[in-house]
Short mmCIF file of N, CA and C in Angstrom, two decimals:
data_model
loop_
_atom_site.label_atom_id
_atom_site.label_comp_id
_atom_site.label_asym_id
_atom_site.label_seq_id
_atom_site.Cartn_x
_atom_site.Cartn_y
_atom_site.Cartn_z
N UNK T 1 16.17 -14.63 -10.62
CA UNK T 1 15.58 -13.59 -10.43
C UNK T 1 16.28 -12.18 -11.28
N UNK T 2 15.01 -11.39 -11.02
CA UNK T 2 15.28 -10.05 -12.36
C UNK T 2 15.68 -8.18 -11.32
N UNK T 3 17.01 -8.26 -11.16
CA UNK T 3 17.18 -6.64 -11.08
C UNK T 3 17.39 -5.95 -11.51
N UNK T 4 17.36 -4.85 -11.22
CA UNK T 4 17.39 -4.00 -12.08
C UNK T 4 17.91 -2.41 -11.14
N UNK T 5 18.81 -2.14 -11.69
CA UNK T 5 19.62 -0.33 -11.05
C UNK T 5 18.92 0.77 -12.35
N UNK T 6 18.59 1.69 -11.13
CA UNK T 6 17.74 2.81 -12.18
C UNK T 6 18.92 4.17 -11.16
N UNK T 7 18.90 4.72 -12.47
CA UNK T 7 19.94 5.73 -11.89
C UNK T 7 21.07 6.14 -11.40
N UNK T 8 21.80 4.47 -11.15
CA UNK T 8 22.87 4.22 -10.23
C UNK T 8 22.46 3.56 -9.07
N UNK T 9 20.81 3.93 -8.56
CA UNK T 9 20.34 2.58 -7.46
C UNK T 9 20.52 1.27 -7.56
N UNK T 10 21.05 0.42 -7.10
CA UNK T 10 20.95 -1.04 -7.17
C UNK T 10 20.25 -1.66 -5.96
N UNK T 11 19.61 -2.25 -5.55
CA UNK T 11 18.60 -3.49 -4.70
C UNK T 11 19.80 -4.01 -3.68
N UNK T 12 19.24 -3.89 -2.74
CA UNK T 12 20.06 -4.27 -2.31
C UNK T 12 18.97 -6.17 -1.13
N UNK T 13 19.20 -6.32 -0.97
CA UNK T 13 19.23 -8.48 -1.34
C UNK T 13 19.84 -8.75 0.66
N UNK T 14 19.20 -9.06 1.23
CA UNK T 14 19.88 -10.01 2.78
C UNK T 14 20.45 -11.36 1.78
N UNK T 15 21.43 -11.95 1.87
CA UNK T 15 21.88 -13.08 1.53
C UNK T 15 20.63 -14.22 2.47
N UNK T 16 19.98 -14.29 2.60
CA UNK T 16 19.00 -14.99 4.00
C UNK T 16 18.04 -14.81 3.44
N UNK T 17 17.36 -13.94 2.74
CA UNK T 17 16.61 -13.48 1.48
C UNK T 17 16.12 -14.13 -0.06
N UNK T 18 14.74 -15.06 0.22
CA UNK T 18 14.61 -15.44 -0.91
C UNK T 18 13.46 -14.51 -2.33
N UNK T 19 13.99 -14.69 -3.27
CA UNK T 19 13.46 -13.79 -4.45
C UNK T 19 13.39 -14.83 -5.69
N UNK T 20 12.45 -15.21 -5.58
CA UNK T 20 11.25 -16.08 -6.92
C UNK T 20 12.38 -15.12 -8.41
N UNK T 21 12.53 -16.07 -9.54
CA UNK T 21 13.18 -15.80 -10.72
C UNK T 21 11.95 -14.82 -11.18
N UNK T 22 11.20 -15.04 -11.35
CA UNK T 22 10.23 -14.51 -11.95
C UNK T 22 9.60 -13.11 -11.45
N UNK T 23 10.16 -13.04 -9.94
CA UNK T 23 10.09 -11.41 -9.28
C UNK T 23 10.89 -10.37 -9.55
N UNK T 24 10.63 -9.11 -10.21
CA UNK T 24 11.04 -7.75 -10.59
C UNK T 24 10.83 -6.93 -9.44
N UNK T 25 12.61 -6.20 -8.91
CA UNK T 25 13.04 -5.58 -8.16
C UNK T 25 13.89 -4.60 -8.88
N UNK T 26 13.08 -3.57 -8.32
CA UNK T 26 13.79 -2.32 -9.54
C UNK T 26 14.76 -1.14 -8.09
N UNK T 27 15.47 -0.67 -8.39
CA UNK T 27 16.11 0.18 -7.62
C UNK T 27 16.18 0.42 -6.53
N UNK T 28 15.83 1.74 -6.01
CA UNK T 28 15.38 1.94 -4.83
C UNK T 28 15.08 0.51 -3.62
N UNK T 29 15.30 0.02 -3.65
CA UNK T 29 14.70 -1.70 -2.71
C UNK T 29 15.52 -2.09 -1.65
N UNK T 30 15.45 -2.38 -0.59
CA UNK T 30 15.80 -2.84 0.74
C UNK T 30 15.42 -3.38 1.50
N UNK T 31 15.91 -5.27 0.67
CA UNK T 31 15.20 -6.69 1.30
C UNK T 31 15.90 -7.73 2.58
N UNK T 32 15.75 -6.98 3.72
CA UNK T 32 16.46 -7.89 4.85
C UNK T 32 16.34 -8.97 5.03
N UNK T 33 16.52 -9.81 6.22
CA UNK T 33 16.92 -11.42 6.19
C UNK T 33 16.17 -11.91 6.67
N UNK T 34 15.59 -12.61 5.86
CA UNK T 34 14.17 -14.02 6.27
C UNK T 34 13.34 -13.11 5.95
N UNK T 35 13.31 -13.18 4.45
CA UNK T 35 11.80 -12.16 3.79
C UNK T 35 12.13 -13.61 2.56
N UNK T 36 10.70 -13.49 2.45
CA UNK T 36 10.34 -14.35 0.83
C UNK T 36 9.32 -13.55 -0.35
N UNK T 37 9.64 -12.91 -0.98
CA UNK T 37 9.34 -12.48 -2.54
C UNK T 37 8.96 -13.47 -3.75
N UNK T 38 7.45 -13.77 -3.37
CA UNK T 38 6.86 -15.03 -4.99
C UNK T 38 7.03 -14.62 -6.01
N UNK T 39 6.18 -15.38 -6.76
CA UNK T 39 6.63 -15.36 -8.24
C UNK T 39 5.80 -14.49 -8.91
N UNK T 40 5.67 -13.78 -10.18
CA UNK T 40 5.63 -12.46 -10.48
C UNK T 40 5.29 -11.15 -9.60
N UNK T 41 6.21 -11.27 -8.59
CA UNK T 41 5.82 -9.83 -7.54
C UNK T 41 6.63 -9.22 -7.72
N UNK T 42 6.55 -7.59 -7.95
CA UNK T 42 7.20 -6.71 -8.57
C UNK T 42 7.39 -5.06 -7.34
N UNK T 43 8.52 -5.27 -6.72
CA UNK T 43 8.87 -4.04 -5.97
C UNK T 43 9.06 -2.91 -6.67
N UNK T 44 8.96 -1.84 -7.21
CA UNK T 44 9.42 -1.02 -8.18
C UNK T 44 10.31 0.26 -7.18
N UNK T 45 11.15 0.43 -6.68
CA UNK T 45 11.82 1.54 -6.10
C UNK T 45 12.12 2.53 -7.10
N UNK T 46 11.47 2.62 -8.37
CA UNK T 46 11.60 3.93 -8.94
C UNK T 46 11.64 5.52 -9.10
N UNK T 47 10.99 5.68 -8.11
CA UNK T 47 10.42 6.64 -7.55
C UNK T 47 11.24 7.31 -6.60
N UNK T 48 9.96 6.20 -5.14
CA UNK T 48 10.54 6.20 -3.91
C UNK T 48 10.55 5.34 -3.33
N UNK T 49 11.41 5.38 -1.88
CA UNK T 49 12.32 3.14 -1.48
C UNK T 49 11.23 2.78 -1.42
N UNK T 50 11.32 1.54 -1.28
CA UNK T 50 10.90 -0.01 -0.79
C UNK T 50 11.16 -0.41 0.03
N UNK T 51 11.10 -0.82 1.55
CA UNK T 51 11.77 -1.16 2.33
C UNK T 51 11.47 -2.08 3.74
N UNK T 52 11.32 -3.41 3.08
CA UNK T 52 10.94 -4.88 2.98
C UNK T 52 11.76 -4.71 4.70
N UNK T 53 11.61 -4.53 5.51
CA UNK T 53 12.15 -5.36 7.15
C UNK T 53 12.24 -7.34 7.04
N UNK T 54 13.04 -7.49 8.24
CA UNK T 54 13.36 -8.78 8.61
C UNK T 54 12.21 -9.84 8.55
N UNK T 55 12.30 -10.94 8.01
CA UNK T 55 11.19 -12.52 8.44
C UNK T 55 9.82 -12.02 7.49
N UNK T 56 9.72 -10.70 6.28
CA UNK T 56 8.03 -10.43 5.98
C UNK T 56 7.93 -11.47 4.72
N UNK T 57 7.15 -11.19 3.84
CA UNK T 57 6.87 -12.01 3.37
C UNK T 57 5.93 -11.33 1.92
N UNK T 58 6.12 -11.69 0.59
CA UNK T 58 5.43 -10.90 -0.54
C UNK T 58 5.08 -12.13 -1.05
N UNK T 59 3.61 -12.15 -1.68
CA UNK T 59 3.18 -13.17 -2.69
C UNK T 59 3.28 -13.22 -3.48
N UNK T 60 2.93 -14.58 -4.14
CA UNK T 60 2.36 -14.55 -5.91
C UNK T 60 1.86 -12.86 -6.28
N UNK T 61 2.35 -11.75 -7.79
CA UNK T 61 1.56 -11.22 -7.86
C UNK T 61 1.18 -9.91 -7.45
N UNK T 62 1.57 -9.83 -6.12
CA UNK T 62 2.43 -8.78 -5.55
C UNK T 62 2.72 -7.66 -6.30
N UNK T 63 2.40 -6.44 -6.08
CA UNK T 63 2.81 -4.86 -6.51
C UNK T 63 3.04 -4.03 -5.61
N UNK T 64 4.42 -3.49 -5.44
CA UNK T 64 4.88 -2.83 -3.84
C UNK T 64 5.47 -1.39 -4.75
N UNK T 65 4.93 -0.73 -4.45
CA UNK T 65 5.31 1.21 -5.40
C UNK T 65 5.14 1.85 -4.38
N UNK T 66 5.37 3.43 -4.83
CA UNK T 66 5.41 4.78 -3.59
C UNK T 66 5.64 5.27 -5.24
N UNK T 67 5.29 7.27 -4.14
CA UNK T 67 5.08 8.78 -5.20
C UNK T 67 6.27 8.78 -4.69
N UNK T 68 6.72 9.55 -6.07
CA UNK T 68 8.31 9.98 -5.62
C UNK T 68 8.64 10.91 -3.93
N UNK T 69 9.66 10.46 -4.01
CA UNK T 69 10.98 10.67 -2.47
C UNK T 69 9.67 10.40 -1.21
N UNK T 70 8.83 9.27 -1.20
CA UNK T 70 8.48 8.81 -0.56
C UNK T 70 8.68 7.27 -0.27
N UNK T 71 9.02 6.72 1.01
CA UNK T 71 9.04 5.48 1.30
C UNK T 71 7.90 4.50 1.38
N UNK T 72 7.40 3.48 1.12
CA UNK T 72 7.17 2.47 1.43
C UNK T 72 7.65 1.40 2.29
N UNK T 73 7.01 0.92 3.41
CA UNK T 73 7.89 0.68 4.37
C UNK T 73 6.97 -0.70 5.15
N UNK T 74 7.47 -1.79 4.99
CA UNK T 74 7.00 -2.96 5.42
C UNK T 74 7.99 -3.41 7.09
N UNK T 75 7.11 -3.16 7.94
CA UNK T 75 7.87 -3.95 8.93
C UNK T 75 7.84 -5.18 9.38
N UNK T 76 8.97 -5.26 10.08
CA UNK T 76 8.96 -7.02 10.29
C UNK T 76 8.35 -8.02 10.45
N UNK T 77 8.12 -8.96 9.55
CA UNK T 77 7.39 -10.34 9.58
C UNK T 77 5.92 -9.44 8.80
N UNK T 78 6.51 -8.77 7.91
CA UNK T 78 4.86 -8.19 7.11
C UNK T 78 4.33 -9.15 6.46
N UNK T 79 3.20 -9.54 6.42
CA UNK T 79 2.64 -10.76 5.24
C UNK T 79 1.75 -10.14 4.56
N UNK T 80 1.85 -10.07 3.46
CA UNK T 80 1.54 -9.37 2.29
C UNK T 80 0.41 -10.50 0.84
N UNK T 81 -0.06 -10.71 1.46
CA UNK T 81 -1.13 -11.75 0.16
C UNK T 81 -1.02 -11.56 -0.88
N UNK T 82 -1.39 -13.44 -1.43
CA UNK T 82 -1.40 -13.16 -3.40
C UNK T 82 -1.94 -11.76 -3.32
N UNK T 83 -1.53 -11.16 -5.15
CA UNK T 83 -2.35 -10.44 -5.50
C UNK T 83 -2.48 -8.68 -4.09
N UNK T 84 -2.08 -8.42 -3.56
CA UNK T 84 -1.97 -7.24 -3.19
C UNK T 84 -1.16 -6.06 -4.22
N UNK T 85 -1.78 -5.04 -3.75
CA UNK T 85 -0.95 -3.76 -3.75
C UNK T 85 -0.75 -3.13 -2.86
N UNK T 86 0.50 -2.65 -2.41
CA UNK T 86 0.76 -1.92 -1.23
C UNK T 86 1.72 -0.70 -2.08
N UNK T 87 1.13 0.78 -1.81
CA UNK T 87 1.69 1.69 -2.72
C UNK T 87 1.94 3.42 -1.02
N UNK T 88 2.87 3.30 -1.19
CA UNK T 88 3.31 4.71 -0.75
C UNK T 88 2.65 4.25 1.00
N UNK T 89 2.89 3.84 1.36
CA UNK T 89 2.61 3.66 3.23
C UNK T 89 3.35 2.76 3.83
N UNK T 90 2.67 3.25 4.60
CA UNK T 90 3.92 2.48 6.55
C UNK T 90 2.46 0.95 7.14
N UNK T 91 3.27 0.00 7.16
CA UNK T 91 2.75 -0.62 7.56
C UNK T 91 3.77 -1.32 8.91
N UNK T 92 3.69 -1.10 9.62
CA UNK T 92 3.85 -1.77 11.15
C UNK T 92 4.54 -3.14 11.20
N UNK T 93 5.02 -3.72 12.43
CA UNK T 93 5.26 -4.85 12.78
C UNK T 93 4.41 -5.81 12.73
N UNK T 94 4.42 -7.30 11.87
CA UNK T 94 3.86 -8.37 12.27
C UNK T 94 2.20 -7.96 12.13
N UNK T 95 2.27 -7.08 11.01
CA UNK T 95 0.56 -6.82 10.28
C UNK T 95 0.38 -8.06 8.84
N UNK T 96 -0.66 -8.27 8.68
CA UNK T 96 -1.38 -9.08 7.57
C UNK T 96 -2.04 -8.26 6.47
N UNK T 97 -2.16 -8.11 5.06
CA UNK T 97 -2.54 -7.92 4.51
C UNK T 97 -2.67 -9.26 3.24
N UNK T 98 -4.22 -8.81 3.55
CA UNK T 98 -5.29 -10.40 3.39
C UNK T 98 -5.18 -10.39 1.90
N UNK T 99 -5.44 -10.97 1.14
CA UNK T 99 -5.20 -11.39 0.00
C UNK T 99 -5.93 -10.64 -1.60
N UNK T 100 -5.52 -10.34 -2.15
CA UNK T 100 -6.15 -9.36 -3.15
C UNK T 100 -6.29 -7.86 -2.53
N UNK T 101 -5.93 -7.38 -1.56
CA UNK T 101 -5.77 -6.01 -1.05
C UNK T 101 -5.34 -5.56 -1.50
N UNK T 102 -5.56 -3.70 -1.10
CA UNK T 102 -4.85 -2.42 -1.54
C UNK T 102 -4.79 -2.06 -0.37
N UNK T 103 -3.56 -1.27 -0.43
CA UNK T 103 -3.08 -0.54 0.68
C UNK T 103 -2.75 1.03 -0.07
N UNK T 104 -3.26 2.04 0.54
CA UNK T 104 -3.26 3.40 -0.25
C UNK T 104 -2.32 4.22 0.12
N UNK T 105 -1.38 5.29 -0.59
CA UNK T 105 -0.52 5.91 -0.47
C UNK T 105 -0.97 6.82 1.46
N UNK T 106 0.13 7.07 2.18
CA UNK T 106 -0.05 7.78 3.03
C UNK T 106 -0.87 6.72 4.27
N UNK T 107 -1.90 5.99 3.61
CA UNK T 107 -1.75 5.00 5.36
C UNK T 107 -0.79 4.86 6.31
N UNK T 108 -1.42 4.33 6.66
CA UNK T 108 -0.17 4.20 8.07
C UNK T 108 -1.15 2.97 9.30
N UNK T 109 -0.72 1.63 9.12
CA UNK T 109 -0.87 0.66 9.65
C UNK T 109 -0.07 0.29 10.69
N UNK T 110 -1.09 0.18 12.14
CA UNK T 110 -0.13 0.08 13.70
C UNK T 110 0.78 -1.19 13.61
N UNK T 111 1.14 -2.19 14.74
CA UNK T 111 1.54 -3.37 14.05
C UNK T 111 0.53 -4.39 14.96
N UNK T 112 0.71 -5.97 14.60
CA UNK T 112 -0.18 -6.82 14.78
C UNK T 112 -1.97 -6.71 14.26
N UNK T 113 -1.90 -5.48 13.13
CA UNK T 113 -3.01 -5.78 12.54
C UNK T 113 -3.17 -6.22 11.38
N UNK T 114 -5.07 -7.11 10.95
CA UNK T 114 -5.19 -7.80 10.04
C UNK T 114 -5.99 -7.44 8.96
N UNK T 115 -5.79 -7.23 7.48
CA UNK T 115 -6.04 -6.44 6.95
C UNK T 115 -7.04 -7.31 5.84
N UNK T 116 -8.67 -7.98 5.91
CA UNK T 116 -9.01 -8.91 5.50
C UNK T 116 -9.39 -8.52 3.90
N UNK T 117 -8.83 -9.75 3.59
CA UNK T 117 -9.08 -10.39 1.22
C UNK T 117 -10.11 -9.34 1.13
N UNK T 118 -9.78 -8.85 -0.26
CA UNK T 118 -10.94 -7.73 -1.19
C UNK T 118 -10.76 -6.69 -0.47
N UNK T 119 -9.56 -6.18 0.53
CA UNK T 119 -10.14 -4.80 1.34
C UNK T 119 -9.35 -3.49 -0.06
N UNK T 120 -10.06 -2.56 0.47
CA UNK T 120 -9.51 -1.20 -0.39
C UNK T 120 -9.49 -0.15 1.52
N UNK T 121 -7.91 0.27 0.78
CA UNK T 121 -7.36 0.89 3.12
C UNK T 121 -7.22 2.25 2.57
N UNK T 122 -8.18 3.18 2.25
CA UNK T 122 -7.98 4.65 1.17
C UNK T 122 -6.83 5.37 1.87
N UNK T 123 -6.94 6.11 0.96
CA UNK T 123 -5.16 7.34 0.71
C UNK T 123 -5.54 7.95 2.44
N UNK T 124 -4.04 8.04 3.09
CA UNK T 124 -4.52 9.28 4.67
C UNK T 124 -5.43 7.85 5.61
N UNK T 125 -5.40 6.29 5.46
CA UNK T 125 -6.04 5.40 6.43
C UNK T 125 -5.09 5.52 7.47
N UNK T 126 -5.47 5.95 9.22
CA UNK T 126 -4.66 5.52 10.26
C UNK T 126 -5.33 4.60 11.18
N UNK T 127 -4.30 3.43 11.58
CA UNK T 127 -5.20 2.63 12.07
C UNK T 127 -4.16 1.92 13.74
N UNK T 128 -4.53 2.38 14.89
CA UNK T 128 -3.56 2.19 16.10
C UNK T 128 -3.39 0.36 15.89
N UNK T 129 -2.52 0.00 16.95
CA UNK T 129 -2.39 -1.28 16.71
C UNK T 129 -3.41 -2.60 16.94
N UNK T 130 -3.23 -3.61 16.43
CA UNK T 130 -3.81 -4.64 17.19
C UNK T 130 -5.72 -4.10 16.36
N UNK T 131 -5.71 -4.17 15.47
CA UNK T 131 -7.01 -4.31 14.69
C UNK T 131 -7.43 -5.30 13.25
N UNK T 132 -8.61 -5.58 13.92
CA UNK T 132 -8.83 -5.84 12.44
C UNK T 132 -9.76 -4.79 11.72
N UNK T 133 -8.96 -4.84 10.37
CA UNK T 133 -9.41 -4.35 9.19
C UNK T 133 -10.10 -4.49 7.69
N UNK T 134 -11.29 -4.07 7.74
CA UNK T 134 -11.73 -4.47 6.45
C UNK T 134 -13.12 -3.59 5.66
N UNK T 135 -13.04 -4.24 4.00
CA UNK T 135 -13.96 -3.68 3.26
C UNK T 135 -13.63 -2.85 2.40
N UNK T 136 -14.48 -2.09 1.40
CA UNK T 136 -14.10 -1.30 0.64
C UNK T 136 -14.78 -0.16 -0.08
N UNK T 137 -14.92 1.02 1.14
CA UNK T 137 -13.77 1.51 1.97
C UNK T 137 -13.55 0.23 3.40
N UNK T 138 -12.10 0.31 3.54
CA UNK T 138 -11.93 -0.76 5.00
C UNK T 138 -11.89 0.81 6.03
N UNK T 139 -12.98 -0.04 7.18
CA UNK T 139 -12.84 0.47 8.33
C UNK T 139 -12.10 -0.43 9.25
N UNK T 140 -12.16 -0.38 10.51
CA UNK T 140 -11.25 -0.69 11.90
C UNK T 140 -12.54 -1.03 12.38
N UNK T 141 -12.61 -2.86 12.54
CA UNK T 141 -14.26 -3.36 13.36
C UNK T 141 -13.83 -3.89 14.26
N UNK T 142 -13.19 -4.12 14.47
CA UNK T 142 -12.68 -4.63 16.13
C UNK T 142 -11.13 -4.87 16.46
N UNK T 143 -10.95 -5.42 17.95
CA UNK T 143 -9.19 -5.56 17.84
C UNK T 143 -9.51 -7.19 18.09
N UNK T 144 -7.72 -7.26 17.88
CA UNK T 144 -7.63 -8.91 17.83
C UNK T 144 -7.39 -9.50 18.65
N UNK T 145 -8.00 -10.72 18.89
CA UNK T 145 -7.73 -11.14 20.05
C UNK T 145 -6.19 -12.32 19.89
N UNK T 146 -5.94 -12.09 21.01
CA UNK T 146 -4.12 -12.80 21.21
C UNK T 146 -4.45 -14.64 19.97
N UNK T 147 -5.44 -15.54 19.82
CA UNK T 147 -5.31 -16.38 19.15
C UNK T 147 -5.52 -16.01 17.31
N UNK T 148 -6.35 -15.13 16.94
CA UNK T 148 -5.73 -14.73 15.84
C UNK T 148 -4.34 -13.67 15.33
N UNK T 149 -3.77 -13.37 16.04
CA UNK T 149 -2.48 -13.05 16.77
C UNK T 149 -1.51 -13.95 16.49
N UNK T 150 -1.91 -15.02 16.55
CA UNK T 150 -1.02 -16.10 17.16
C UNK T 150 -1.17 -16.83 15.62
N UNK T 151 -2.35 -17.52 15.69
CA UNK T 151 -2.64 -17.59 14.06
C UNK T 151 -2.20 -17.04 12.71
N UNK T 152 -1.77 -15.72 12.82
CA UNK T 152 -1.30 -14.92 11.44
C UNK T 152 0.30 -14.73 11.89
N UNK T 153 0.98 -15.47 13.29
CA UNK T 153 2.48 -15.23 13.55
C UNK T 153 2.82 -16.72 12.79
N UNK T 154 1.34 -17.75 12.79
CA UNK T 154 2.28 -19.19 12.55
C UNK T 154 2.03 -19.32 11.27
N UNK T 155 1.74 -18.20 10.60
CA UNK T 155 0.72 -18.61 9.24
C UNK T 155 2.70 -17.37 7.76
N UNK T 156 2.87 -16.63 8.98
CA UNK T 156 4.28 -15.80 8.90
C UNK T 156 5.65 -16.72 8.66
N UNK T 157 5.36 -17.82 9.93
CA UNK T 157 6.27 -18.70 9.99
C UNK T 157 6.44 -19.44 9.07
N UNK T 158 5.27 -19.88 8.75
CA UNK T 158 5.51 -21.15 7.20
C UNK T 158 6.36 -20.25 6.21
N UNK T 159 5.92 -19.16 6.17
CA UNK T 159 6.50 -18.32 4.77
C UNK T 159 8.24 -17.91 4.89
N UNK T 160 8.21 -17.96 6.57
CA UNK T 160 10.21 -17.65 7.14
C UNK T 160 11.02 -18.90 6.45
N UNK T 161 10.00 -19.87 6.70
CA UNK T 161 10.63 -21.47 6.56
C UNK T 161 10.64 -21.73 5.38
N UNK T 162 9.01 -21.20 4.21
CA UNK T 162 9.60 -21.16 2.84
C UNK T 162 10.60 -20.51 2.13
N UNK T 163 10.52 -19.92 2.20
CA UNK T 163 11.96 -18.66 1.85
C UNK T 163 13.60 -19.57 2.47
N UNK T 164 13.50 -20.15 3.65
CA UNK T 164 14.49 -21.04 3.70
C UNK T 164 14.86 -22.61 2.61
N UNK T 165 13.29 -23.11 2.08
CA UNK T 165 13.24 -23.85 1.91
C UNK T 165 13.59 -23.89 0.38
N UNK T 166 13.05 -22.66 -0.20
CA UNK T 166 13.15 -22.49 -1.58
C UNK T 166 14.68 -22.24 -1.72
N UNK T 167 15.58 -21.41 -0.81
CA UNK T 167 17.12 -20.93 -0.73
C UNK T 167 17.79 -22.64 -1.25
N UNK T 168 17.64 -24.04 -0.24
CA UNK T 168 17.80 -24.01 -0.03
C UNK T 168 17.30 -25.72 -1.32
N UNK T 169 16.30 -25.94 -1.81
CA UNK T 169 16.04 -26.59 -2.84
C UNK T 169 15.31 -26.79 -3.74
N UNK T 170 14.70 -25.68 -3.74
CA UNK T 170 13.93 -25.43 -5.20
C UNK T 170 14.35 -24.80 -6.20
N UNK T 171 14.56 -26.28 -7.79
CA UNK T 171 14.90 -25.80 -8.97
C UNK T 171 13.95 -26.20 -9.77
N UNK T 172 14.97 -25.64 -10.68
CA UNK T 172 13.48 -26.33 -12.28
C UNK T 172 14.08 -27.64 -12.08
N UNK T 173 12.84 -28.48 -12.72
CA UNK T 173 12.44 -29.18 -13.26
C UNK T 173 12.08 -30.26 -14.45
N UNK T 174 12.38 -30.99 -15.04
CA UNK T 174 11.16 -31.58 -16.15
C UNK T 174 10.29 -32.49 -15.45
N UNK T 175 9.07 -32.59 -15.83
CA UNK T 175 8.03 -32.84 -14.73
C UNK T 175 7.60 -34.67 -14.82
N UNK T 176 7.71 -34.95 -14.59
CA UNK T 176 6.83 -36.61 -14.27
C UNK T 176 6.10 -37.09 -15.50
N UNK T 177 6.31 -38.22 -16.18
CA UNK T 177 5.78 -38.28 -17.60
C UNK T 177 5.00 -38.97 -17.93
N UNK T 178 5.99 -40.30 -16.63
CA UNK T 178 5.67 -42.35 -16.84
C UNK T 178 4.53 -42.91 -16.04
N UNK T 179 4.41 -42.48 -14.61
CA UNK T 179 3.43 -43.13 -13.68
C UNK T 179 3.05 -41.71 -13.32
N UNK T 180 1.78 -41.84 -12.91
CA UNK T 180 0.85 -41.04 -12.69
C UNK T 180 0.85 -40.90 -11.05
N UNK T 181 1.77 -40.10 -9.56
CA UNK T 181 2.01 -40.12 -8.69
C UNK T 181 0.44 -40.05 -7.75
N UNK T 182 0.16 -40.86 -6.42
CA UNK T 182 -0.67 -41.13 -5.82
C UNK T 182 -0.60 -40.36 -4.64
N UNK T 183 -1.54 -39.92 -4.02
CA UNK T 183 -2.12 -38.78 -3.05
C UNK T 183 -0.62 -37.85 -2.72
N UNK T 184 -0.89 -36.95 -2.14
CA UNK T 184 0.31 -36.27 -1.73
C UNK T 184 1.06 -36.34 -1.38
N UNK T 185 2.05 -35.95 -1.87
CA UNK T 185 3.78 -35.91 -1.80
C UNK T 185 4.27 -35.13 -1.20
N UNK T 186 4.25 -33.92 -1.01
CA UNK T 186 4.85 -32.98 -0.44
C UNK T 186 4.29 -32.91 1.36
N UNK T 187 5.09 -33.01 2.29
CA UNK T 187 4.67 -32.93 3.59
C UNK T 187 6.01 -32.05 4.26
N UNK T 188 4.90 -31.40 4.80
CA UNK T 188 6.14 -30.09 6.05
C UNK T 188 5.38 -29.72 6.81
N UNK T 189 6.01 -29.33 7.90
CA UNK T 189 5.50 -29.38 9.05
C UNK T 189 5.07 -28.34 9.54
N UNK T 190 3.59 -28.09 9.12
CA UNK T 190 2.87 -26.79 9.28
C UNK T 190 2.58 -26.36 10.52
N UNK T 191 2.27 -25.34 10.98
CA UNK T 191 1.39 -25.36 12.03
C UNK T 191 0.29 -24.27 12.10
N UNK T 192 -0.17 -23.53 10.87
CA UNK T 192 -0.54 -22.63 9.96
C UNK T 192 -2.43 -24.07 9.52
N UNK T 193 -3.42 -22.93 10.21
CA UNK T 193 -4.86 -23.79 10.13
C UNK T 193 -5.65 -22.48 8.88
N UNK T 194 -6.63 -22.53 9.36
CA UNK T 194 -7.75 -21.77 8.11
C UNK T 194 -8.50 -20.97 9.61
N UNK T 195 -8.61 -19.91 8.93
CA UNK T 195 -9.20 -19.24 10.34
C UNK T 195 -10.43 -17.96 9.89
N UNK T 196 -11.34 -18.25 10.86
CA UNK T 196 -12.22 -17.66 10.32
C UNK T 196 -12.40 -16.28 11.19
N UNK T 197 -12.64 -15.21 10.32
CA UNK T 197 -12.86 -13.95 11.70
C UNK T 197 -14.37 -13.25 11.45
N UNK T 198 -14.67 -13.34 12.69
CA UNK T 198 -16.26 -13.08 11.98
C UNK T 198 -16.34 -11.19 12.52
#
């Protein structure tokens, strides 16, 4: 893990959260319990505060940043997909940001929203709770149904479990070089399934 203090401000990491060794955490960053921060994620609290509530995950190659004096807030059980950019906005609890999406400054996303992959949420965008949002620029498309919200919750639970598995068992190693393994070797008790949105 690479943590940096700036101007005397040190990041806070709850003991029950996992940060991958290649992630970079700078300055005024608060990461509460049961969070997962993936490889090459960057959380820069060098202008404003980055506040990550319990049970959230920020996946590989994401960037979380803010303008000076502003807070970027990720509510409980936030789910930030690979290579997304979250900048100076608020996501209330249980939101999902799909892979390679951008959420820009002063945006407010209400609880239980899903932002589709490759979306651009523009500056000062506001969404009420329980909405499906996607596009570039993103628009509110419709209400989410209970099945879709359950799908999102199951996916987030997978990452909460991954945080604990990583704390318990993730270790550097040397690769197998003698005999090629057959079949899938990693088994987990997964409840997540691919979901199609229309």
